[in-house]
Amino acid sequence: MATDFFERQDIARRNTGRLVLLFVLAVLAIMVSIYLLLAVTMGYLSRDPETGAIDWSLTGDLQLVGIAVVGTLVVVGGGTLFKIAQLRAGGRVIADELGGRRLNPDTSVPAERQLLNVVEEMAIASGTPAPPVYLLDEEEGINAFAAGFTINDAVIGVTRGAVERLPRDELQGVIAHEFSHILNGDMCLNIRLIGLLNGILIIGILGYFMFRVSAFSSYRQRRSSRDSSPLALLALGAGLMAVGFLGTFFGNLIKAGVSRQREFLADASAVQFTRQPAGIAGALKRIGGFLNGSTVQSPNAPEASHMFFGQATSGLSGLSATHPPLAERIRQLEPSWNGQFAEGVPRTGSASAPHPSAAGVAGLAGAEAVNGAAAQSVTSAVDHIGQPNTAHLHYAAGLLDELPTAIIDASREPYGARALIYALLIDRRTEARKVQLAHLSRAADPGVCKETLKLLPLIEQLNARVRLPLVDITLSALRALTDAQYQQFKQNIVELVEADRTIDLFEWSLQRILLHDLEVQRFCATPGRVRYRKLYRLQPHYELLLSTLAYTGHRNEAAAREAFEQAKRLVALPQARFRQAEECGLEAVDAALTVLEEAAPRVKRQVLQAAAACIAADRKVTIAEAELLRAISASLGCPMPPLLSM
C-alpha cells in the first residue's frame, strides 16, 4: 500500500483537524443566520404602528450580535459535548444503541463460535486485544461495524444476516475490513462526526419546537386579538428549523465524503491482510444480490451509518451516500468482475481458514535465544505495525489450534482468564513460587485460585512464544470484571510480580500490556492530544528508553553503547547521549513511555525503529526481548503483529 500505519494515523488526525475547521465554519454561518433571523424578527416586532415599516436599525445592535453568538455556542457546543460525553464509554455504547447483544466468549452456538474464532484470529495476527463482539439479532441485512475511541475500547458488531449468510472466507473479509478501521484510526473520527452533527441538529430541533408552540399560540390569539407577535415567533421558529436542518444536511455531506474515502482504504487494507480479494468482494456481491442488502433497521442507524461495512440506510445516493456504490467497490477488488451479484442465500457450510505448516507457526519459538533471520524479523517488525499479512493470520490460526482446549476455554470467561494470568506469573523457582501461591490462597477468589492450580501444569508446558498472544485473548473476558474484581485482580498481579523482589522482562511486558489496556477501557480514556511533533523535544526520554534497551540486551557496557549508537544513527539525533546504567531500568522505561505516548505518529515510528535496531544489534534476540518490544509498541498505541522468523 502507498501508506503505512503511521502515515494513516497522521491522515486520520489531519482529517479530524479539517473536520473541526469545517465545523467551525458551519457554526459561524449558523451564528450569522441566527443573527439575521433575530434582527428581522425584532425589527418586525418593533415596526412603526402607523406605517407598518420594519425597524432595520436593530441590524447593528451589538447586544443582538452577542445573543446570537452566545446562544449558538451554548446550543451547538452543548449538544456536541453532550453527545460525545454520552459516547465516552466507547464502542459498547454504540453497540447497545444499535440493539447489539454481546456474545458470550464461550458460546457453543456454531455460527457465533465461528464469528468469535475469526475475530480472535484477526486480533492475534494484528497484535491487538481481542475486541468484544456484539450480534445485532434483529437485523437481517448483511452488515458490520467497528466502534470506539481507541484500539483498547473498540468493539465489533455484526448483523444476524452477515453471520447466517456469509461463508467463512467472506465473513473473514468483512471482519478484516472492520479491523482496518480500528488500525487506521477511523473510529475516533467517526464518533466525533456523530457529536458534531448532533450539535448542529439541536438548532433545528429547537426551531421545530418553537414553530409548533408558536403555531398553536398564533391560532388561539388570532381568534381573540390582533397581536402579531406569535406570527413573528412562528417565522423565527421556521427560520431556526431551516438553519438547523440545512446545517445538518451539509454536515451529512461532509460525513459522507469522509466515509467514502475511508471505505476504499479499509477494503484495500483487508485484502492486504487476508490476501483474498474474493472474500471481501464475495461479501459485497452477496449484499448486492440479497433482498435486504446491507440495510440496518435500528432507529439509531442513521447517525451511525458511516460506521458500517455497507450502506446501512436506504434512499441515499450520490453525494449523500456514506459508502461508494457496490459495483465500484467490487471492481476495485476484482477488475474483471462480470457485473453479476451473488444470491444472498443462507450459507450451507463454511470454508475453513488455511492453516500454516508447523514451521510457519513456530515463529520465534524455537529457542530462548534466536539469531540471524529472527533478528531481521525484529528490525522489520515496525513495518508490519497496523499492516499484518497472511503469514500473521496463518500464525494466529495455527496458534489457536495448538493451544489445549482447557486453556482456550478458560481464556474466554472472567474466572478462567484471571487464573490464566496468575498461572503465567507463577515462578518456577521454589521459594518465590511458595510466596506467590500463599498470597493467592489468601487474597484471590477461592474459585479463581483453584482454577489457577488446575491450569498451572498446562501453562508450564506451553512454549514461551504463546504467552503474549494468550494475554491478548484473555483481555476480552477480563474487561467484563466488576470494579471490585478488577481492583483485586490488579493488586494480585502486582503482588505476584514483586514476590521475588525483582521484575523480569516478561513480567514487565505482561503487566504493561494488560493493565494499560484495562485501565484505558475501564476509565474510558479518549485519544490524547499530540504534544510532540519533533523527536528532539523528547530527547531525554528517548535516551533513557534506548539506553535501558541497550543494557537489557547486551552483557557489557561497551556492547550496550555500540547498540545505542547503531539505533541513534537511524533517527538522525546525533546529540543523543548514552546514559549510565544507574539511570536506567524498567521504571525509567515506564516514565519515558508515559511522555512518548503524546508524540506524533511519525515520531513514534522513529522511536520504535530505534528500539528494534537496539534489540537486534548483536543479531541475537531472546523471546523476552521480542515481548518487550511488543509491549513498548502497544504502550505507544501501535499494535505490533507477532514477530515471525523470516
mmCIF file with all atom_site columns, C-alpha atoms in Angstrom, residues 136-287:
data_model
loop_
_atom_site.group_PDB
_atom_site.id
_atom_site.type_symbol
_atom_site.label_atom_id
_atom_site.label_alt_id
_atom_site.label_comp_id
_atom_site.label_asym_id
_atom_site.label_entity_id
_atom_site.label_seq_id
_atom_site.pdbx_PDB_ins_code
_atom_site.Cartn_x
_atom_site.Cartn_y
_atom_site.Cartn_z
_atom_site.occupancy
_atom_site.B_iso_or_equiv
_atom_site.pdbx_formal_charge
_atom_site.auth_seq_id
_atom_site.auth_comp_id
_atom_site.auth_asym_id
_atom_site.auth_atom_id
_atom_site.pdbx_PDB_model_num
ATOM 1   C CA . LEU A 1 136 ? -27.397 -7.428  16.083 1.00 0.00 ? 136 LEU A CA 1
ATOM 2   C CA . ASP A 1 137 ? -30.007 -10.166 16.430 1.00 0.00 ? 137 ASP A CA 1
ATOM 3   C CA . GLU A 1 138 ? -32.895 -8.331  14.769 1.00 0.00 ? 138 GLU A CA 1
ATOM 4   C CA . GLU A 1 139 ? -31.004 -7.222  11.663 1.00 0.00 ? 139 GLU A CA 1
ATOM 5   C CA . GLU A 1 140 ? -31.475 -9.383  8.559  1.00 0.00 ? 140 GLU A CA 1
ATOM 6   C CA . GLY A 1 141 ? -29.253 -7.227  6.342  1.00 0.00 ? 141 GLY A CA 1
ATOM 7   C CA . ILE A 1 142 ? -25.600 -8.178  5.783  1.00 0.00 ? 142 ILE A CA 1
ATOM 8   C CA . ASN A 1 143 ? -23.515 -5.615  7.646  1.00 0.00 ? 143 ASN A CA 1
ATOM 9   C CA . ALA A 1 144 ? -20.930 -4.995  10.369 1.00 0.00 ? 144 ALA A CA 1
ATOM 10  C CA . PHE A 1 145 ? -19.230 -2.095  12.138 1.00 0.00 ? 145 PHE A CA 1
ATOM 11  C CA . ALA A 1 146 ? -16.307 -1.209  14.405 1.00 0.00 ? 146 ALA A CA 1
ATOM 12  C CA . ALA A 1 147 ? -16.738 1.466   17.076 1.00 0.00 ? 147 ALA A CA 1
ATOM 13  C CA . GLY A 1 148 ? -14.687 3.017   19.859 1.00 0.00 ? 148 GLY A CA 1
ATOM 14  C CA . PHE A 1 149 ? -12.207 5.785   20.603 1.00 0.00 ? 149 PHE A CA 1
ATOM 15  C CA . THR A 1 150 ? -9.070  3.641   20.722 1.00 0.00 ? 150 THR A CA 1
ATOM 16  C CA . ILE A 1 151 ? -7.852  0.130   19.987 1.00 0.00 ? 151 ILE A CA 1
ATOM 17  C CA . ASN A 1 152 ? -8.356  -0.673  23.667 1.00 0.00 ? 152 ASN A CA 1
ATOM 18  C CA . ASP A 1 153 ? -12.075 0.166   23.850 1.00 0.00 ? 153 ASP A CA 1
ATOM 19  C CA . ALA A 1 154 ? -13.039 -0.993  20.357 1.00 0.00 ? 154 ALA A CA 1
ATOM 20  C CA . VAL A 1 155 ? -15.946 -3.345  19.740 1.00 0.00 ? 155 VAL A CA 1
ATOM 21  C CA . ILE A 1 156 ? -17.073 -5.132  16.604 1.00 0.00 ? 156 ILE A CA 1
ATOM 22  C CA . GLY A 1 157 ? -20.743 -5.502  15.755 1.00 0.00 ? 157 GLY A CA 1
ATOM 23  C CA . VAL A 1 158 ? -22.122 -7.922  13.168 1.00 0.00 ? 158 VAL A CA 1
ATOM 24  C CA . THR A 1 159 ? -25.693 -8.354  11.962 1.00 0.00 ? 159 THR A CA 1
ATOM 25  C CA . ARG A 1 160 ? -27.552 -11.643 12.162 1.00 0.00 ? 160 ARG A CA 1
ATOM 26  C CA . GLY A 1 161 ? -27.789 -11.586 8.361  1.00 0.00 ? 161 GLY A CA 1
ATOM 27  C CA . ALA A 1 162 ? -23.992 -11.480 7.973  1.00 0.00 ? 162 ALA A CA 1
ATOM 28  C CA . VAL A 1 163 ? -23.426 -14.337 10.426 1.00 0.00 ? 163 VAL A CA 1
ATOM 29  C CA . GLU A 1 164 ? -26.055 -16.574 8.834  1.00 0.00 ? 164 GLU A CA 1
ATOM 30  C CA . ARG A 1 165 ? -25.468 -15.806 5.149  1.00 0.00 ? 165 ARG A CA 1
ATOM 31  C CA . LEU A 1 166 ? -21.720 -15.348 4.718  1.00 0.00 ? 166 LEU A CA 1
ATOM 32  C CA . PRO A 1 167 ? -19.358 -18.328 4.384  1.00 0.00 ? 167 PRO A CA 1
ATOM 33  C CA . ARG A 1 168 ? -16.213 -18.167 6.486  1.00 0.00 ? 168 ARG A CA 1
ATOM 34  C CA . ASP A 1 169 ? -13.912 -16.608 3.883  1.00 0.00 ? 169 ASP A CA 1
ATOM 35  C CA . GLU A 1 170 ? -16.390 -13.790 3.195  1.00 0.00 ? 170 GLU A CA 1
ATOM 36  C CA . LEU A 1 171 ? -17.021 -13.247 6.906  1.00 0.00 ? 171 LEU A CA 1
ATOM 37  C CA . GLN A 1 172 ? -13.253 -13.093 7.381  1.00 0.00 ? 172 GLN A CA 1
ATOM 38  C CA . GLY A 1 173 ? -13.034 -10.421 4.671  1.00 0.00 ? 173 GLY A CA 1
ATOM 39  C CA . VAL A 1 174 ? -15.710 -8.322  6.403  1.00 0.00 ? 174 VAL A CA 1
ATOM 40  C CA . ILE A 1 175 ? -14.004 -8.626  9.806  1.00 0.00 ? 175 ILE A CA 1
ATOM 41  C CA . ALA A 1 176 ? -10.630 -7.749  8.233  1.00 0.00 ? 176 ALA A CA 1
ATOM 42  C CA . HIS A 1 177 ? -12.282 -4.616  6.807  1.00 0.00 ? 177 HIS A CA 1
ATOM 43  C CA . GLU A 1 178 ? -13.503 -3.638  10.287 1.00 0.00 ? 178 GLU A CA 1
ATOM 44  C CA . PHE A 1 179 ? -10.084 -4.315  11.831 1.00 0.00 ? 179 PHE A CA 1
ATOM 45  C CA . SER A 1 180 ? -8.658  -1.961  9.207  1.00 0.00 ? 180 SER A CA 1
ATOM 46  C CA . HIS A 1 181 ? -10.918 0.795   10.538 1.00 0.00 ? 181 HIS A CA 1
ATOM 47  C CA . ILE A 1 182 ? -9.633  0.037   14.050 1.00 0.00 ? 182 ILE A CA 1
ATOM 48  C CA . LEU A 1 183 ? -5.992  0.162   12.943 1.00 0.00 ? 183 LEU A CA 1
ATOM 49  C CA . ASN A 1 184 ? -6.357  3.166   10.609 1.00 0.00 ? 184 ASN A CA 1
ATOM 50  C CA . GLY A 1 185 ? -7.695  5.488   13.323 1.00 0.00 ? 185 GLY A CA 1
ATOM 51  C CA . ASP A 1 186 ? -11.132 5.859   11.713 1.00 0.00 ? 186 ASP A CA 1
ATOM 52  C CA . MET A 1 187 ? -13.211 5.025   14.797 1.00 0.00 ? 187 MET A CA 1
ATOM 53  C CA . CYS A 1 188 ? -12.429 8.156   16.804 1.00 0.00 ? 188 CYS A CA 1
ATOM 54  C CA . LEU A 1 189 ? -13.134 10.329  13.762 1.00 0.00 ? 189 LEU A CA 1
ATOM 55  C CA . ASN A 1 190 ? -16.483 8.566   13.317 1.00 0.00 ? 190 ASN A CA 1
ATOM 56  C CA . ILE A 1 191 ? -17.568 9.219   16.912 1.00 0.00 ? 191 ILE A CA 1
ATOM 57  C CA . ARG A 1 192 ? -16.593 12.881  16.657 1.00 0.00 ? 192 ARG A CA 1
ATOM 58  C CA . LEU A 1 193 ? -18.667 13.143  13.484 1.00 0.00 ? 193 LEU A CA 1
ATOM 59  C CA . ILE A 1 194 ? -21.703 11.915  15.434 1.00 0.00 ? 194 ILE A CA 1
ATOM 60  C CA . GLY A 1 195 ? -21.102 14.514  18.151 1.00 0.00 ? 195 GLY A CA 1
ATOM 61  C CA . LEU A 1 196 ? -20.586 17.445  15.782 1.00 0.00 ? 196 LEU A CA 1
ATOM 62  C CA . LEU A 1 197 ? -23.676 16.667  13.714 1.00 0.00 ? 197 LEU A CA 1
ATOM 63  C CA . ASN A 1 198 ? -25.769 16.288  16.859 1.00 0.00 ? 198 ASN A CA 1
ATOM 64  C CA . GLY A 1 199 ? -24.790 19.807  17.950 1.00 0.00 ? 199 GLY A CA 1
ATOM 65  C CA . ILE A 1 200 ? -25.964 21.308  14.656 1.00 0.00 ? 200 ILE A CA 1
ATOM 66  C CA . LEU A 1 201 ? -29.142 19.217  14.673 1.00 0.00 ? 201 LEU A CA 1
ATOM 67  C CA . ILE A 1 202 ? -30.141 20.673  18.065 1.00 0.00 ? 202 ILE A CA 1
ATOM 68  C CA . ILE A 1 203 ? -30.657 24.080  16.385 1.00 0.00 ? 203 ILE A CA 1
ATOM 69  C CA . GLY A 1 204 ? -33.209 22.541  14.023 1.00 0.00 ? 204 GLY A CA 1
ATOM 70  C CA . ILE A 1 205 ? -34.946 20.670  16.847 1.00 0.00 ? 205 ILE A CA 1
ATOM 71  C CA . LEU A 1 206 ? -35.276 23.866  18.916 1.00 0.00 ? 206 LEU A CA 1
ATOM 72  C CA . GLY A 1 207 ? -36.660 25.663  15.863 1.00 0.00 ? 207 GLY A CA 1
ATOM 73  C CA . TYR A 1 208 ? -39.165 22.856  15.333 1.00 0.00 ? 208 TYR A CA 1
ATOM 74  C CA . PHE A 1 209 ? -40.490 23.079  18.894 1.00 0.00 ? 209 PHE A CA 1
ATOM 75  C CA . MET A 1 210 ? -40.628 26.883  18.702 1.00 0.00 ? 210 MET A CA 1
ATOM 76  C CA . PHE A 1 211 ? -42.554 26.588  15.441 1.00 0.00 ? 211 PHE A CA 1
ATOM 77  C CA . ARG A 1 212 ? -45.052 24.130  16.946 1.00 0.00 ? 212 ARG A CA 1
ATOM 78  C CA . VAL A 1 213 ? -45.627 26.213  20.094 1.00 0.00 ? 213 VAL A CA 1
ATOM 79  C CA . SER A 1 214 ? -45.915 29.457  18.111 1.00 0.00 ? 214 SER A CA 1
ATOM 80  C CA . ALA A 1 215 ? -48.332 27.889  15.635 1.00 0.00 ? 215 ALA A CA 1
ATOM 81  C CA . PHE A 1 216 ? -50.617 26.762  18.455 1.00 0.00 ? 216 PHE A CA 1
ATOM 82  C CA . SER A 1 217 ? -50.358 30.138  20.208 1.00 0.00 ? 217 SER A CA 1
ATOM 83  C CA . SER A 1 218 ? -50.966 32.023  16.956 1.00 0.00 ? 218 SER A CA 1
ATOM 84  C CA . TYR A 1 219 ? -54.120 30.024  16.239 1.00 0.00 ? 219 TYR A CA 1
ATOM 85  C CA . ARG A 1 220 ? -55.587 30.830  19.663 1.00 0.00 ? 220 ARG A CA 1
ATOM 86  C CA . GLN A 1 221 ? -54.670 34.530  19.626 1.00 0.00 ? 221 GLN A CA 1
ATOM 87  C CA . ARG A 1 222 ? -55.939 35.176  16.095 1.00 0.00 ? 222 ARG A CA 1
ATOM 88  C CA . ARG A 1 223 ? -59.411 34.468  17.420 1.00 0.00 ? 223 ARG A CA 1
ATOM 89  C CA . SER A 1 224 ? -59.190 36.958  20.319 1.00 0.00 ? 224 SER A CA 1
ATOM 90  C CA . SER A 1 225 ? -56.547 39.534  19.434 1.00 0.00 ? 225 SER A CA 1
ATOM 91  C CA . ARG A 1 226 ? -54.813 41.320  16.602 1.00 0.00 ? 226 ARG A CA 1
ATOM 92  C CA . ASP A 1 227 ? -51.400 40.871  18.245 1.00 0.00 ? 227 ASP A CA 1
ATOM 93  C CA . SER A 1 228 ? -48.968 39.619  15.579 1.00 0.00 ? 228 SER A CA 1
ATOM 94  C CA . SER A 1 229 ? -46.153 38.610  17.953 1.00 0.00 ? 229 SER A CA 1
ATOM 95  C CA . PRO A 1 230 ? -46.927 34.883  17.634 1.00 0.00 ? 230 PRO A CA 1
ATOM 96  C CA . LEU A 1 231 ? -46.593 35.193  13.861 1.00 0.00 ? 231 LEU A CA 1
ATOM 97  C CA . ALA A 1 232 ? -43.118 36.659  14.278 1.00 0.00 ? 232 ALA A CA 1
ATOM 98  C CA . LEU A 1 233 ? -42.131 33.847  16.632 1.00 0.00 ? 233 LEU A CA 1
ATOM 99  C CA . LEU A 1 234 ? -43.631 31.380  14.171 1.00 0.00 ? 234 LEU A CA 1
ATOM 100 C CA . ALA A 1 235 ? -41.402 32.775  11.440 1.00 0.00 ? 235 ALA A CA 1
ATOM 101 C CA . LEU A 1 236 ? -38.387 32.713  13.775 1.00 0.00 ? 236 LEU A CA 1
ATOM 102 C CA . GLY A 1 237 ? -39.064 29.065  14.619 1.00 0.00 ? 237 GLY A CA 1
ATOM 103 C CA . ALA A 1 238 ? -39.375 28.179  10.939 1.00 0.00 ? 238 ALA A CA 1
ATOM 104 C CA . GLY A 1 239 ? -36.138 30.019  10.222 1.00 0.00 ? 239 GLY A CA 1
ATOM 105 C CA . LEU A 1 240 ? -34.258 28.238  13.019 1.00 0.00 ? 240 LEU A CA 1
ATOM 106 C CA . MET A 1 241 ? -35.644 24.932  11.823 1.00 0.00 ? 241 MET A CA 1
ATOM 107 C CA . ALA A 1 242 ? -34.425 25.654  8.297  1.00 0.00 ? 242 ALA A CA 1
ATOM 108 C CA . VAL A 1 243 ? -30.971 26.738  9.534  1.00 0.00 ? 243 VAL A CA 1
ATOM 109 C CA . GLY A 1 244 ? -30.586 23.638  11.711 1.00 0.00 ? 244 GLY A CA 1
ATOM 110 C CA . PHE A 1 245 ? -31.767 21.141  9.144  1.00 0.00 ? 245 PHE A CA 1
ATOM 111 C CA . LEU A 1 246 ? -29.799 22.741  6.313  1.00 0.00 ? 246 LEU A CA 1
ATOM 112 C CA . GLY A 1 247 ? -26.722 22.682  8.551  1.00 0.00 ? 247 GLY A CA 1
ATOM 113 C CA . THR A 1 248 ? -27.358 19.019  9.288  1.00 0.00 ? 248 THR A CA 1
ATOM 114 C CA . PHE A 1 249 ? -27.794 18.309  5.567  1.00 0.00 ? 249 PHE A CA 1
ATOM 115 C CA . PHE A 1 250 ? -24.449 19.866  4.677  1.00 0.00 ? 250 PHE A CA 1
ATOM 116 C CA . GLY A 1 251 ? -22.878 18.197  7.713  1.00 0.00 ? 251 GLY A CA 1
ATOM 117 C CA . ASN A 1 252 ? -24.099 14.859  6.406  1.00 0.00 ? 252 ASN A CA 1
ATOM 118 C CA . LEU A 1 253 ? -22.489 15.640  3.054  1.00 0.00 ? 253 LEU A CA 1
ATOM 119 C CA . ILE A 1 254 ? -19.169 16.153  4.861  1.00 0.00 ? 254 ILE A CA 1
ATOM 120 C CA . LYS A 1 255 ? -19.708 12.907  6.796  1.00 0.00 ? 255 LYS A CA 1
ATOM 121 C CA . ALA A 1 256 ? -20.463 11.026  3.591  1.00 0.00 ? 256 ALA A CA 1
ATOM 122 C CA . GLY A 1 257 ? -17.388 12.395  1.810  1.00 0.00 ? 257 GLY A CA 1
ATOM 123 C CA . VAL A 1 258 ? -15.051 11.415  4.659  1.00 0.00 ? 258 VAL A CA 1
ATOM 124 C CA . SER A 1 259 ? -16.666 7.984   4.992  1.00 0.00 ? 259 SER A CA 1
ATOM 125 C CA . ARG A 1 260 ? -16.462 7.091   1.283  1.00 0.00 ? 260 ARG A CA 1
ATOM 126 C CA . GLN A 1 261 ? -12.743 7.876   1.221  1.00 0.00 ? 261 GLN A CA 1
ATOM 127 C CA . ARG A 1 262 ? -12.047 5.667   4.256  1.00 0.00 ? 262 ARG A CA 1
ATOM 128 C CA . GLU A 1 263 ? -14.095 2.741   2.896  1.00 0.00 ? 263 GLU A CA 1
ATOM 129 C CA . PHE A 1 264 ? -11.827 2.301   -0.122 1.00 0.00 ? 264 PHE A CA 1
ATOM 130 C CA . LEU A 1 265 ? -8.774  2.333   2.162  1.00 0.00 ? 265 LEU A CA 1
ATOM 131 C CA . ALA A 1 266 ? -10.333 -0.247  4.508  1.00 0.00 ? 266 ALA A CA 1
ATOM 132 C CA . ASP A 1 267 ? -11.194 -2.530  1.569  1.00 0.00 ? 267 ASP A CA 1
ATOM 133 C CA . ALA A 1 268 ? -7.601  -2.375  0.326  1.00 0.00 ? 268 ALA A CA 1
ATOM 134 C CA . SER A 1 269 ? -6.206  -2.969  3.834  1.00 0.00 ? 269 SER A CA 1
ATOM 135 C CA . ALA A 1 270 ? -8.466  -6.004  4.281  1.00 0.00 ? 270 ALA A CA 1
ATOM 136 C CA . VAL A 1 271 ? -7.152  -7.539  1.057  1.00 0.00 ? 271 VAL A CA 1
ATOM 137 C CA . GLN A 1 272 ? -3.570  -6.936  2.182  1.00 0.00 ? 272 GLN A CA 1
ATOM 138 C CA . PHE A 1 273 ? -4.428  -8.634  5.474  1.00 0.00 ? 273 PHE A CA 1
ATOM 139 C CA . THR A 1 274 ? -6.088  -11.771 4.076  1.00 0.00 ? 274 THR A CA 1
ATOM 140 C CA . ARG A 1 275 ? -4.602  -11.876 0.542  1.00 0.00 ? 275 ARG A CA 1
ATOM 141 C CA . GLN A 1 276 ? -8.073  -12.989 -0.559 1.00 0.00 ? 276 GLN A CA 1
ATOM 142 C CA . PRO A 1 277 ? -9.822  -10.311 -2.655 1.00 0.00 ? 277 PRO A CA 1
ATOM 143 C CA . ALA A 1 278 ? -12.544 -12.867 -3.370 1.00 0.00 ? 278 ALA A CA 1
ATOM 144 C CA . GLY A 1 279 ? -13.539 -12.905 0.313  1.00 0.00 ? 279 GLY A CA 1
ATOM 145 C CA . ILE A 1 280 ? -14.497 -9.262  0.747  1.00 0.00 ? 280 ILE A CA 1
ATOM 146 C CA . ALA A 1 281 ? -15.629 -8.978  -2.898 1.00 0.00 ? 281 ALA A CA 1
ATOM 147 C CA . GLY A 1 282 ? -17.863 -12.026 -2.375 1.00 0.00 ? 282 GLY A CA 1
ATOM 148 C CA . ALA A 1 283 ? -19.481 -10.383 0.659  1.00 0.00 ? 283 ALA A CA 1
ATOM 149 C CA . LEU A 1 284 ? -20.172 -7.229  -1.373 1.00 0.00 ? 284 LEU A CA 1
ATOM 150 C CA . LYS A 1 285 ? -21.676 -9.314  -4.211 1.00 0.00 ? 285 LYS A CA 1
ATOM 151 C CA . ARG A 1 286 ? -23.873 -11.145 -1.724 1.00 0.00 ? 286 ARG A CA 1
ATOM 152 C CA . ILE A 1 287 ? -25.137 -7.803  -0.386 1.00 0.00 ? 287 ILE A CA 1
#
